[in-house]
PDB file of C-alpha atoms in Angstrom:
ATOM      1  CA  MET A 149      29.004  18.821 -38.501  1.00 36.00           C
ATOM      2  CA  THR A 150      32.608  19.621 -37.645  1.00 36.00           C
ATOM      3  CA  SER A 151      34.431  17.945 -34.784  1.00 35.00           C
ATOM      4  CA  ALA A 152      35.161  21.382 -33.313  1.00 36.00           C
ATOM      5  CA  ALA A 153      31.482  22.190 -33.131  1.00 37.00           C
ATOM      6  CA  MET A 154      30.695  18.779 -31.671  1.00 38.00           C
ATOM      7  CA  SER A 155      33.231  19.258 -28.873  1.00 37.00           C
ATOM      8  CA  ASP A 156      31.949  22.707 -27.906  1.00 42.00           C
ATOM      9  CA  ASP A 157      29.590  22.429 -24.948  1.00 44.00           C
ATOM     10  CA  LYS A 158      28.032  25.780 -25.787  1.00 42.00           C
ATOM     11  CA  PRO A 159      28.243  26.262 -29.566  1.00 41.00           C
ATOM     12  CA  GLN A 160      27.836  29.727 -30.962  1.00 45.00           C
ATOM     13  CA  SER A 161      24.199  30.204 -31.844  1.00 50.00           C
ATOM     14  CA  VAL A 162      23.051  31.742 -35.096  1.00 49.00           C
ATOM     15  CA  TYR A 163      20.334  33.455 -33.080  1.00 53.00           C
ATOM     16  CA  ALA A 164      21.944  36.670 -31.871  1.00 51.00           C
ATOM     17  CA  THR A 165      19.298  38.032 -29.526  1.00 52.00           C
ATOM     18  CA  PRO A 166      18.037  41.409 -30.745  1.00 55.00           C
ATOM     19  CA  THR A 167      16.876  44.171 -28.440  1.00 60.00           C
ATOM     20  CA  LYS A 168      13.693  42.848 -26.891  1.00 70.00           C
ATOM     21  CA  GLU A 169      10.584  44.817 -27.720  1.00 75.00           C
ATOM     22  CA  SER A 170       7.661  45.094 -25.334  1.00 84.00           C
ATOM     23  CA  PRO A 171       4.069  44.569 -26.495  1.00 84.00           C
ATOM     24  CA  LEU A 172       1.311  47.152 -26.343  1.00 89.00           C
ATOM     25  CA  LEU A 173      -1.004  46.561 -23.369  1.00 93.00           C
ATOM     26  CA  PHE A 174      -4.548  47.892 -22.922  1.00 94.00           C
ATOM     27  CA  GLU A 175      -6.262  47.280 -19.590  1.00 95.00           C
ATOM     28  CA  GLY A 176      -9.844  47.244 -18.364  1.00 95.00           C
ATOM     29  CA  MET A 177     -11.488  45.517 -21.329  1.00 94.00           C
ATOM     30  CA  THR A 178     -14.456  43.197 -21.287  1.00 95.00           C
ATOM     31  CA  TRP A 179     -14.408  39.980 -23.291  1.00 95.00           C
ATOM     32  CA  ARG A 180     -16.933  41.479 -25.729  1.00 94.00           C
ATOM     33  CA  GLU A 181     -14.774  44.562 -26.256  1.00 94.00           C
ATOM     34  CA  PHE A 182     -11.741  42.359 -26.829  1.00 94.00           C
ATOM     35  CA  LYS A 183     -13.531  40.259 -29.455  1.00 93.00           C
ATOM     36  CA  ALA A 184     -14.686  43.424 -31.250  1.00 93.00           C
ATOM     37  CA  ILE A 185     -11.145  44.797 -31.362  1.00 90.00           C
ATOM     38  CA  GLU A 186      -9.851  41.403 -32.457  1.00 89.00           C
ATOM     39  CA  GLN A 187     -12.095  41.567 -35.513  1.00 88.00           C
ATOM     40  CA  LEU A 188     -10.960  45.108 -36.307  1.00 86.00           C
ATOM     41  CA  LEU A 189      -7.290  44.095 -36.074  1.00 82.00           C
ATOM     42  CA  ASP A 190      -7.700  40.853 -38.008  1.00 74.00           C
ATOM     43  CA  ARG A 191      -4.826  41.540 -40.360  1.00 72.00           C
ATOM     44  CA  PRO A 192      -1.330  40.137 -40.970  1.00 73.00           C
ATOM     45  CA  GLY A 193       1.475  41.433 -38.844  1.00 78.00           C
ATOM     46  CA  TYR A 194      -0.090  41.388 -35.372  1.00 83.00           C
ATOM     47  CA  ARG A 195      -0.832  38.801 -32.705  1.00 86.00           C
ATOM     48  CA  LEU A 196      -3.406  39.444 -29.992  1.00 91.00           C
ATOM     49  CA  SER A 197      -3.621  37.842 -26.547  1.00 94.00           C
ATOM     50  CA  PHE A 198      -6.028  38.476 -23.674  1.00 94.00           C
ATOM     51  CA  LEU A 199      -6.026  37.759 -19.946  1.00 95.00           C
ATOM     52  CA  ASP A 200      -8.212  39.183 -17.182  1.00 94.00           C
ATOM     53  CA  GLY A 201      -9.219  42.319 -19.053  1.00 95.00           C
ATOM     54  CA  VAL A 202      -5.762  43.047 -20.483  1.00 95.00           C
ATOM     55  CA  LEU A 203      -5.314  43.077 -24.261  1.00 94.00           C
ATOM     56  CA  GLU A 204      -1.772  42.407 -25.493  1.00 93.00           C
ATOM     57  CA  ILE A 205      -0.794  43.350 -29.044  1.00 91.00           C
ATOM     58  CA  ARG A 206       2.512  42.117 -30.420  1.00 86.00           C
ATOM     59  CA  LYS A 207       4.039  42.570 -33.832  1.00 83.00           C
ATOM     60  CA  MET A 208       4.530  39.305 -35.645  1.00 76.00           C
ATOM     61  CA  PRO A 209       8.067  38.029 -35.034  1.00 74.00           C
ATOM     62  CA  GLY A 210      10.976  38.336 -37.413  1.00 79.00           C
ATOM     63  CA  GLU A 211      13.411  35.831 -38.892  1.00 85.00           C
ATOM     64  CA  PRO A 212      15.398  34.864 -35.743  1.00 85.00           C
ATOM     65  CA  HIS A 213      12.178  33.920 -33.926  1.00 85.00           C
ATOM     66  CA  GLN A 214      10.808  32.000 -36.885  1.00 88.00           C
ATOM     67  CA  THR A 215      14.094  30.158 -37.387  1.00 91.00           C
ATOM     68  CA  VAL A 216      14.178  28.938 -33.787  1.00 93.00           C
ATOM     69  CA  LYS A 217      10.492  28.019 -33.899  1.00 94.00           C
ATOM     70  CA  GLU A 218      10.808  25.954 -37.065  1.00 95.00           C
ATOM     71  CA  ARG A 219      14.048  24.324 -35.892  1.00 96.00           C
ATOM     72  CA  LEU A 220      12.486  23.302 -32.588  1.00 97.00           C
ATOM     73  CA  GLY A 221       9.425  21.952 -34.365  1.00 97.00           C
ATOM     74  CA  ALA A 222      11.473  19.954 -36.865  1.00 97.00           C
ATOM     75  CA  LEU A 223      13.578  18.341 -34.139  1.00 98.00           C
ATOM     76  CA  LEU A 224      10.618  17.587 -31.906  1.00 98.00           C
ATOM     77  CA  GLU A 225       8.594  16.048 -34.718  1.00 97.00           C
ATOM     78  CA  LEU A 226      11.551  13.874 -35.693  1.00 97.00           C
ATOM     79  CA  TYR A 227      11.656  12.567 -32.122  1.00 98.00           C
ATOM     80  CA  LEU A 228       7.887  12.054 -31.962  1.00 98.00           C
ATOM     81  CA  LEU A 229       7.963  10.033 -35.193  1.00 97.00           C
ATOM     82  CA  MET A 230      10.865   7.848 -34.106  1.00 95.00           C
ATOM     83  CA  ALA A 231       9.402   7.353 -30.609  1.00 96.00           C
ATOM     84  CA  GLY A 232       6.065   6.185 -31.997  1.00 96.00           C
ATOM     85  CA  PHE A 233       3.791   9.032 -30.899  1.00 97.00           C
ATOM     86  CA  ASP A 234       0.475   9.306 -32.750  1.00 97.00           C
ATOM     87  CA  PHE A 235       0.704  13.083 -32.733  1.00 97.00           C
ATOM     88  CA  THR A 236      -0.938  16.003 -34.517  1.00 96.00           C
ATOM     89  CA  PRO A 237       0.832  19.358 -34.951  1.00 96.00           C
ATOM     90  CA  THR A 238      -1.641  22.136 -34.176  1.00 96.00           C
ATOM     91  CA  GLY A 239       0.702  25.061 -34.832  1.00 92.00           C
ATOM     92  CA  SER A 240      -0.429  28.470 -33.602  1.00 90.00           C
ATOM     93  CA  MET A 241      -4.064  27.468 -33.243  1.00 90.00           C
ATOM     94  CA  THR A 242      -6.179  29.906 -31.253  1.00 91.00           C
ATOM     95  CA  LEU A 243      -6.728  28.783 -27.662  1.00 92.00           C
ATOM     96  CA  GLU A 244      -9.392  30.726 -25.825  1.00 93.00           C
ATOM     97  CA  SER A 245     -11.928  30.543 -23.029  1.00 93.00           C
ATOM     98  CA  GLU A 246     -14.512  33.231 -22.381  1.00 93.00           C
ATOM     99  CA  SER A 247     -15.181  31.874 -18.873  1.00 91.00           C
ATOM    100  CA  GLY A 248     -11.441  31.955 -18.181  1.00 92.00           C
ATOM    101  CA  ALA A 249     -11.118  35.443 -19.716  1.00 94.00           C
ATOM    102  CA  VAL A 250      -8.161  34.255 -21.785  1.00 95.00           C
ATOM    103  CA  LYS A 251      -6.993  33.959 -25.369  1.00 95.00           C
ATOM    104  CA  ARG A 252      -3.533  32.826 -26.447  1.00 94.00           C
ATOM    105  CA  GLU A 253      -1.753  31.504 -29.539  1.00 92.00           C
ATOM    106  CA  ALA A 254       1.348  29.415 -28.937  1.00 93.00           C
ATOM    107  CA  ASP A 255       4.231  29.475 -31.397  1.00 93.00           C
ATOM    108  CA  LYS A 256       3.894  25.692 -31.703  1.00 96.00           C
ATOM    109  CA  SER A 257       1.439  23.249 -30.163  1.00 97.00           C
ATOM    110  CA  TYR A 258       0.871  19.508 -30.380  1.00 98.00           C
ATOM    111  CA  LYS A 259      -1.743  16.912 -29.581  1.00 97.00           C
ATOM    112  CA  LEU A 260       0.278  13.868 -28.586  1.00 97.00           C
ATOM    113  CA  ALA A 261      -2.457  11.238 -28.883  1.00 94.00           C
ATOM    114  CA  PRO A 262      -5.699  10.842 -30.871  1.00 93.00           C
ATOM    115  CA  SER A 263      -8.996  12.447 -29.841  1.00 89.00           C
ATOM    116  CA  ARG A 264      -7.472  15.189 -27.703  1.00 93.00           C
ATOM    117  CA  VAL A 265      -9.762  18.168 -27.087  1.00 92.00           C
ATOM    118  CA  ARG A 266      -6.837  20.558 -26.657  1.00 94.00           C
ATOM    119  CA  PRO A 267      -3.065  20.416 -27.221  1.00 97.00           C
ATOM    120  CA  ASP A 268      -0.952  18.478 -24.746  1.00 97.00           C
ATOM    121  CA  LEU A 269       2.032  20.739 -25.362  1.00 98.00           C
ATOM    122  CA  ALA A 270       2.438  24.447 -26.109  1.00 97.00           C
ATOM    123  CA  ILE A 271       5.784  25.968 -27.080  1.00 97.00           C
ATOM    124  CA  GLU A 272       6.792  29.627 -26.783  1.00 95.00           C
ATOM    125  CA  VAL A 273       9.889  31.078 -28.452  1.00 93.00           C
ATOM    126  CA  VAL A 274      10.573  34.319 -26.590  1.00 90.00           C
ATOM    127  CA  PHE A 275      12.296  37.274 -28.236  1.00 82.00           C
ATOM    128  CA  THR A 276      10.234  39.960 -26.473  1.00 79.00           C
ATOM    129  CA  SER A 277       9.785  41.153 -22.915  1.00 77.00           C
ATOM    130  CA  GLY A 278       6.822  41.928 -20.695  1.00 83.00           C
ATOM    131  CA  GLY A 279       3.200  41.269 -21.534  1.00 87.00           C
ATOM    132  CA  ILE A 280       0.572  39.085 -19.949  1.00 90.00           C
ATOM    133  CA  ASN A 281       1.495  36.141 -17.722  1.00 93.00           C
ATOM    134  CA  LYS A 282       1.887  33.327 -20.252  1.00 94.00           C
ATOM    135  CA  LEU A 283       1.823  30.497 -17.718  1.00 95.00           C
ATOM    136  CA  GLU A 284      -1.338  31.880 -16.120  1.00 95.00           C
ATOM    137  CA  ALA A 285      -2.937  32.007 -19.565  1.00 96.00           C
ATOM    138  CA  TYR A 286      -2.015  28.394 -20.317  1.00 97.00           C
ATOM    139  CA  LYS A 287      -3.204  27.299 -16.883  1.00 96.00           C
ATOM    140  CA  ARG A 288      -6.642  28.770 -17.628  1.00 96.00           C
ATOM    141  CA  LEU A 289      -6.575  26.842 -20.914  1.00 96.00           C
ATOM    142  CA  LEU A 290      -5.595  23.579 -19.141  1.00 96.00           C
ATOM    143  CA  ILE A 291      -2.529  22.916 -21.286  1.00 97.00           C
ATOM    144  CA  PRO A 292      -0.626  20.059 -19.578  1.00 97.00           C
ATOM    145  CA  GLU A 293       2.878  21.190 -20.523  1.00 98.00           C
ATOM    146  CA  VAL A 294       4.515  24.395 -21.747  1.00 98.00           C
ATOM    147  CA  TRP A 295       8.037  24.828 -23.115  1.00 98.00           C
ATOM    148  CA  PHE A 296       9.840  28.183 -23.269  1.00 96.00           C
ATOM    149  CA  TRP A 297      12.948  28.807 -25.368  1.00 95.00           C
ATOM    150  CA  GLU A 298      14.602  32.122 -24.497  1.00 92.00           C
ATOM    151  CA  ASP A 299      18.185  33.344 -24.942  1.00 90.00           C
ATOM    152  CA  GLY A 300      19.410  29.855 -25.796  1.00 92.00           C
ATOM    153  CA  VAL A 301      17.790  28.221 -22.753  1.00 94.00           C
ATOM    154  CA  LEU A 302      14.888  25.761 -22.736  1.00 96.00           C
ATOM    155  CA  GLU A 303      12.562  25.610 -19.716  1.00 97.00           C
ATOM    156  CA  VAL A 304       9.770  23.063 -19.250  1.00 98.00           C
ATOM    157  CA  TYR A 305       6.703  23.518 -17.037  1.00 98.00           C
ATOM    158  CA  HIS A 306       4.196  20.782 -16.218  1.00 98.00           C
ATOM    159  CA  LEU A 307       0.684  21.419 -14.905  1.00 97.00           C
ATOM    160  CA  ARG A 308       0.019  20.001 -11.437  1.00 97.00           C
ATOM    161  CA  LYS A 309      -3.228  19.663  -9.520  1.00 93.00           C
ATOM    162  CA  GLU A 310      -3.276  19.867  -5.735  1.00 90.00           C
ATOM    163  CA  GLY A 311      -6.809  19.598  -4.433  1.00 88.00           C
ATOM    164  CA  ASN A 312      -8.770  22.138  -6.440  1.00 88.00           C
ATOM    165  CA  THR A 313      -5.691  24.220  -7.278  1.00 93.00           C
ATOM    166  CA  LEU A 314      -3.704  24.094 -10.505  1.00 95.00           C
ATOM    167  CA  HIS A 315      -0.149  25.341 -10.887  1.00 96.00           C
ATOM    168  CA  TYR A 316       2.829  24.832 -13.185  1.00 97.00           C
ATOM    169  CA  GLU A 317       5.964  23.224 -11.829  1.00 97.00           C
ATOM    170  CA  LYS A 318       9.295  23.706 -13.542  1.00 97.00           C
ATOM    171  CA  VAL A 319      10.664  20.234 -14.369  1.00 97.00           C
ATOM    172  CA  SER A 320      13.970  18.907 -15.656  1.00 96.00           C
ATOM    173  CA  SER A 321      12.435  16.383 -18.074  1.00 97.00           C
ATOM    174  CA  SER A 322       9.279  16.388 -20.143  1.00 98.00           C
ATOM    175  CA  GLU A 323       6.356  14.381 -18.793  1.00 97.00           C
ATOM    176  CA  GLU A 324       4.368  14.654 -22.026  1.00 98.00           C
ATOM    177  CA  VAL A 325       7.188  13.881 -24.474  1.00 97.00           C
ATOM    178  CA  LYS A 326       8.622  11.035 -22.437  1.00 96.00           C
ATOM    179  CA  GLY A 327      12.212  10.016 -23.091  1.00 96.00           C
ATOM    180  CA  ILE A 328      13.338  13.058 -25.051  1.00 97.00           C
ATOM    181  CA  ASP A 329      16.858  14.252 -24.213  1.00 97.00           C
ATOM    182  CA  LEU A 330      16.282  17.951 -23.571  1.00 97.00           C
ATOM    183  CA  ASP A 331      20.007  18.720 -23.349  1.00 96.00           C
ATOM    184  CA  LEU A 332      20.553  17.207 -26.800  1.00 97.00           C
ATOM    185  CA  LEU A 333      17.458  18.952 -28.130  1.00 97.00           C
ATOM    186  CA  LEU A 334      18.635  22.340 -26.877  1.00 96.00           C
ATOM    187  CA  ARG A 335      22.144  21.820 -28.219  1.00 96.00           C
ATOM    188  CA  CYS A 336      20.703  21.135 -31.661  1.00 97.00           C
ATOM    189  CA  ILE A 337      18.229  24.028 -31.497  1.00 96.00           C
ATOM    190  CA  ASN A 338      21.129  26.389 -30.822  1.00 94.00           C
ATOM    191  CA  MET A 339      23.431  25.103 -33.569  1.00 94.00           C
ATOM    192  CA  VAL A 340      24.309  27.450 -36.415  1.00 91.00           C
ATOM    193  CA  ASN A 341      23.429  25.211 -39.360  1.00 93.00           C
ATOM    194  CA  HIS A 342      19.919  23.792 -39.685  1.00 95.00           C
ATOM    195  CA  VAL A 343      20.882  20.685 -41.651  1.00 96.00           C
ATOM    196  CA  ASP A 344      23.725  19.873 -39.260  1.00 96.00           C
ATOM    197  CA  ALA A 345      21.281  20.211 -36.364  1.00 96.00           C
ATOM    198  CA  ILE A 346      18.755  17.803 -37.876  1.00 97.00           C
ATOM    199  CA  LYS A 347      21.443  15.271 -38.817  1.00 96.00           C
ATOM    200  CA  THR A 348      23.079  15.422 -35.381  1.00 97.00           C
ATOM    201  CA  PHE A 349      19.792  14.948 -33.604  1.00 97.00           C
ATOM    202  CA  GLY A 350      18.653  12.134 -35.908  1.00 96.00           C
ATOM    203  CA  GLN A 351      21.960  10.272 -35.586  1.00 95.00           C
ATOM    204  CA  ALA A 352      21.798  10.514 -31.786  1.00 95.00           C
ATOM    205  CA  LEU A 353      18.283   9.059 -31.801  1.00 94.00           C
ATOM    206  CA  GLN A 354      19.480   6.040 -33.780  1.00 90.00           C
ATOM    207  CA  GLU A 355      22.312   5.218 -31.388  1.00 82.00           C
TER     208      GLU A 355
END
């Protein structure tokens, strides 16, 4: 890591944002129709989501998306190990609820303690536009916290309950991954070199 890069508050990111593509959307579907189409389209290259009768079909992401996703996962898992979390990475596991009329696959997800029924954290790396309401989907799935990385910015949403109503609140610090420095995390996610990013983050955790 060069001193010039360390002193730059907003280092140049390797992830030049490409033109954002929109997914294909098909409305007015029943859950049974969605599951039938899901079986027909069960092939590499596509990701299907569903919410309230709307089927969303996205092409699988390219290298910039995958690079950010794997970088974020590597940094987060380093923190979880050093902070003593008994965690389980659950990747892009399928999250669905027929009663909630929803199906979603996060880019990354984690159970942060043993014996969890569902992930405590879902992470979305966004290089596309439009589509179903992701936060509404995760609310139906009762995911406690959702992180979004988009255009070099990281946003964190925590699920709140007020009476019988659930909603996500945008927060400045994670309530599931307690103690993590999100500013440091984002700075390392956006660095050009992967090894430099991991070393910088690891060294900061040891200080």
